[in-house]
Coordinates of C-alpha atoms in Angstrom, one line a residue:
Chain A
T28 CA 0.1 0.1 0.0
Q29 CA 1.4 3.3 -0.9
L30 CA 1.1 6.0 1.7
L31 CA 1.4 9.6 1.3
E32 CA 1.9 11.8 4.5
Q33 CA 1.4 15.4 4.3
S34 CA 2.6 18.0 6.8
P35 CA 1.5 20.0 8.4
Q36 CA -2.0 18.8 8.9
F37 CA -3.3 22.2 9.8
L38 CA -1.9 25.6 9.3
S39 CA -3.4 28.9 10.1
I40 CA -1.3 32.0 9.2
Q41 CA -1.6 35.6 8.7
E42 CA -2.2 37.1 5.2
G43 CA 1.0 38.1 3.4
E44 CA 3.1 35.2 5.0
N45 CA 4.8 32.5 3.1
L46 CA 4.2 28.7 3.9
T47 CA 5.4 25.4 2.7
V48 CA 3.3 22.0 2.6
Y49 CA 5.2 18.6 2.3
C50 CA 4.1 15.5 0.9
N51 CA 6.2 12.5 1.6
S52 CA 6.2 8.7 0.7
S53 CA 8.6 5.8 0.8
S54 CA 7.2 4.8 -2.6
V55 CA 8.3 6.1 -6.1
F56 CA 5.4 7.6 -8.2
S57 CA 5.2 8.0 -11.9
S58 CA 3.4 11.3 -11.2
L59 CA 2.2 13.5 -8.4
Q60 CA -0.7 15.8 -8.4
W61 CA -1.8 18.6 -6.1
Y62 CA -5.4 19.4 -5.6
R63 CA -7.4 22.1 -3.7
Q64 CA -10.8 21.3 -2.3
E65 CA -13.5 23.5 -1.0
P66 CA -16.1 22.3 1.5
G67 CA -18.8 20.3 -0.1
E68 CA -17.0 20.0 -3.6
G69 CA -14.8 17.8 -5.4
P70 CA -11.1 18.3 -5.5
V71 CA -9.7 20.7 -8.3
L72 CA -6.5 19.9 -10.0
L73 CA -3.7 22.6 -9.5
V74 CA -0.7 20.9 -11.2
T75 CA 0.8 17.7 -12.1
V76 CA 4.4 16.9 -11.8
V77 CA 6.2 13.9 -13.6
T78 CA 10.0 14.4 -13.7
G79 CA 12.1 14.1 -10.7
G80 CA 13.3 17.5 -9.6
E81 CA 10.6 19.2 -11.6
V82 CA 9.5 22.7 -10.5
K83 CA 6.3 24.2 -11.7
K84 CA 4.9 27.7 -10.8
L85 CA 1.3 28.7 -10.8
K86 CA 1.2 32.4 -9.9
R87 CA 2.1 32.5 -6.2
L88 CA 2.3 28.7 -5.9
T89 CA 5.5 26.9 -6.5
F90 CA 5.4 23.0 -6.7
Q91 CA 8.4 20.8 -6.6
F92 CA 8.8 17.1 -7.3
G93 CA 11.6 15.3 -5.4
D94 CA 14.5 14.0 -7.4
A95 CA 13.6 10.4 -6.4
R96 CA 9.9 11.0 -7.2
K97 CA 9.0 10.0 -3.7
D98 CA 8.0 13.4 -2.3
S99 CA 6.8 16.8 -3.3
S100 CA 6.4 20.3 -1.8
L101 CA 3.9 23.2 -2.3
H102 CA 5.3 26.7 -1.4
I103 CA 2.8 29.6 -1.4
T104 CA 4.2 33.1 -1.3
A105 CA 2.4 36.0 0.1
A106 CA -0.7 33.9 1.2
Q107 CA -4.1 35.5 0.8
P108 CA -7.5 34.6 2.4
G109 CA -8.6 33.1 -1.0
D110 CA -6.1 30.5 -0.6
T111 CA -7.7 29.0 2.4
G112 CA -8.9 25.4 1.8
L113 CA -7.9 21.7 2.0
Y114 CA -4.7 21.0 -0.2
L115 CA -4.3 17.4 -1.3
C116 CA -1.3 15.7 -2.9
A117 CA -2.1 12.5 -4.8
G118 CA 0.4 10.1 -6.2
E119 CA 0.1 7.8 -9.2
G120 CA 2.0 4.5 -9.3
S121 CA 4.0 3.0 -12.1
S122 CA 1.0 1.1 -13.4
A123 CA -0.8 4.5 -13.8
S124 CA -4.0 2.8 -12.9
K125 CA -5.1 4.9 -10.0
I126 CA -4.1 7.7 -7.7
I127 CA -3.8 7.6 -4.0
F128 CA -4.4 10.8 -1.9
G129 CA -2.2 12.2 0.8
S130 CA -3.5 12.8 4.4
G131 CA -4.3 16.5 3.5
T132 CA -3.3 20.0 4.7
R133 CA -6.0 22.3 6.0
L134 CA -4.8 25.9 5.3
S135 CA -6.5 28.9 6.8
I136 CA -5.3 32.3 5.9
R137 CA -6.4 35.1 8.5
P138 CA -6.9 38.6 6.9
Chain B
G7 CA -11.5 20.3 -20.0
A8 CA -13.1 17.0 -19.1
V9 CA -16.3 17.2 -17.1
V10 CA -17.5 14.6 -14.6
S11 CA -21.0 14.9 -13.3
Q12 CA -22.2 13.4 -10.1
H13 CA -25.8 13.0 -9.0
P14 CA -27.4 13.5 -6.5
S15 CA -25.5 16.1 -4.6
R16 CA -27.2 15.4 -1.4
V17 CA -29.3 12.5 -0.4
I18 CA -30.9 11.5 3.1
C19 CA -32.2 8.1 3.5
K20 CA -33.5 5.8 6.2
S21 CA -31.2 3.2 7.9
G22 CA -31.6 -0.1 6.1
T23 CA -32.6 1.3 2.6
S24 CA -30.3 1.5 -0.5
V25 CA -29.1 4.6 -2.3
K26 CA -27.7 4.9 -5.8
I27 CA -25.2 7.4 -6.8
E28 CA -24.5 8.1 -10.5
C29 CA -21.3 9.4 -12.1
R30 CA -21.2 10.6 -15.6
S31 CA -18.4 11.5 -17.9
L32 CA -20.1 14.3 -20.0
D33 CA -17.7 14.9 -22.9
F34 CA -15.6 11.9 -23.0
Q35 CA -15.5 8.2 -22.7
A36 CA -14.2 6.7 -19.5
T37 CA -13.5 2.9 -19.5
T38 CA -12.3 3.5 -15.9
M39 CA -13.8 5.5 -13.0
F40 CA -13.0 5.8 -9.5
W41 CA -15.0 6.0 -6.3
Y42 CA -13.7 7.7 -3.2
R43 CA -15.1 8.4 0.3
Q44 CA -14.3 11.2 2.5
F45 CA -15.1 11.6 6.1
P46 CA -15.2 15.0 7.8
K47 CA -11.9 16.6 8.2
Q48 CA -10.2 13.8 6.5
S49 CA -8.7 13.2 3.0
L50 CA -10.2 11.1 0.1
M51 CA -10.0 7.2 0.5
L52 CA -10.1 5.1 -2.7
M53 CA -12.8 2.7 -2.2
A54 CA -12.9 1.0 -5.7
T55 CA -12.0 1.1 -9.4
S56 CA -15.0 0.8 -11.8
N57 CA -14.2 -1.0 -15.1
E58 CA -16.6 -0.6 -18.0
G59 CA -18.0 -4.0 -18.8
S60 CA -16.2 -5.9 -16.1
K61 CA -16.2 -6.3 -12.4
A62 CA -15.0 -3.5 -10.0
T63 CA -11.6 -3.8 -8.2
Y64 CA -12.2 -3.0 -4.5
E65 CA -9.5 -1.7 -2.2
Q66 CA -8.8 -3.6 0.8
G67 CA -11.3 -3.4 3.6
V68 CA -14.1 -2.3 1.3
E69 CA -17.2 -4.6 1.3
K70 CA -18.2 -5.3 -2.3
D71 CA -21.6 -6.6 -1.3
K72 CA -22.3 -3.5 0.5
F73 CA -21.1 -1.1 -2.0
L74 CA -22.2 -2.3 -5.4
I75 CA -20.6 -0.7 -8.5
N76 CA -21.9 -1.0 -12.0
H77 CA -20.2 0.4 -15.1
A78 CA -22.5 -0.6 -17.9
S79 CA -21.5 2.2 -20.3
L80 CA -18.6 4.2 -21.2
T81 CA -20.0 7.3 -19.8
L82 CA -21.9 6.0 -16.6
S83 CA -20.8 4.3 -13.4
T84 CA -23.1 3.9 -10.5
L85 CA -22.3 3.2 -6.8
T86 CA -25.2 1.7 -4.7
V87 CA -24.8 1.7 -1.0
T88 CA -27.1 -1.2 0.1
S89 CA -28.7 -1.5 3.5
A90 CA -27.3 1.8 4.6
H91 CA -26.4 2.5 8.1
P92 CA -25.6 5.7 10.0
E93 CA -21.9 5.0 9.8
D94 CA -22.2 5.0 5.9
S95 CA -22.9 8.6 6.1
S96 CA -20.1 10.3 4.3
F97 CA -19.2 12.3 1.2
Y98 CA -18.8 10.0 -1.9
I99 CA -16.7 11.3 -4.9
C100 CA -16.1 9.8 -8.2
S101 CA -13.4 10.7 -10.8
A102 CA -12.3 9.6 -14.3
K103 CA -9.1 10.0 -16.1
R104 CA -9.1 11.5 -19.6
G105 CA -5.9 10.7 -21.3
S106 CA -3.2 13.1 -20.8
E107 CA -5.6 15.7 -19.0
G108 CA -5.3 13.7 -15.9
Y109 CA -8.0 12.9 -13.4
T110 CA -11.4 14.9 -13.1
F111 CA -13.5 14.8 -10.1
G112 CA -17.2 15.0 -9.5
S113 CA -18.7 17.6 -7.3
G114 CA -19.4 14.8 -4.7
T115 CA -22.5 13.4 -3.0
R116 CA -23.4 14.0 0.6
L117 CA -25.0 10.9 2.1
T118 CA -26.9 11.2 5.4
V119 CA -28.3 8.0 6.7
V120 CA -30.9 8.6 9.5

């Protein structure tokens, strides 16, 4: 069973601060996705990383895939209240037949 | 982008009854769909992989006789929660993968068993 651990589980920071969320596993993934989920809705894809060491930027969000493709990080610069939500990483195994979600990070940005 | 529609969005049922949830791929064909369950304050847990024209593949610990999955067409998968009990109350979410576009998720179904 592939397990993805996210840290921290909860994070509450002031608007304007920076933060990093980590997603770690002992397994190698062919790709890793980051999602954001609002209450009562399905997850929405933010980014997919597939190459070890890959870095992708989405406005104030920077995603990195570990060199060994076992871990990933999400860095948010100058957080805004609109960034509040549940952030989920999800890994796709080598067979590319399904994705498994991480434990989730609940982010709250205070105005 | 790919769109997955899930229905109903909310359902309340009495304990002991069965509830069917539909998941449709609106603008593409999906030979494989996935069903997840999410409890409050928790992440999504994969329940099963729905395969068009064949039996679903269930994750360890998921009762296949309780959570019946049917994938009779390339655009529709259904999840039936049989003999529902209050502990089955949860947020159920389906998803499908469209080629290189990755996985698209439905908007979820909030099931409350009373």
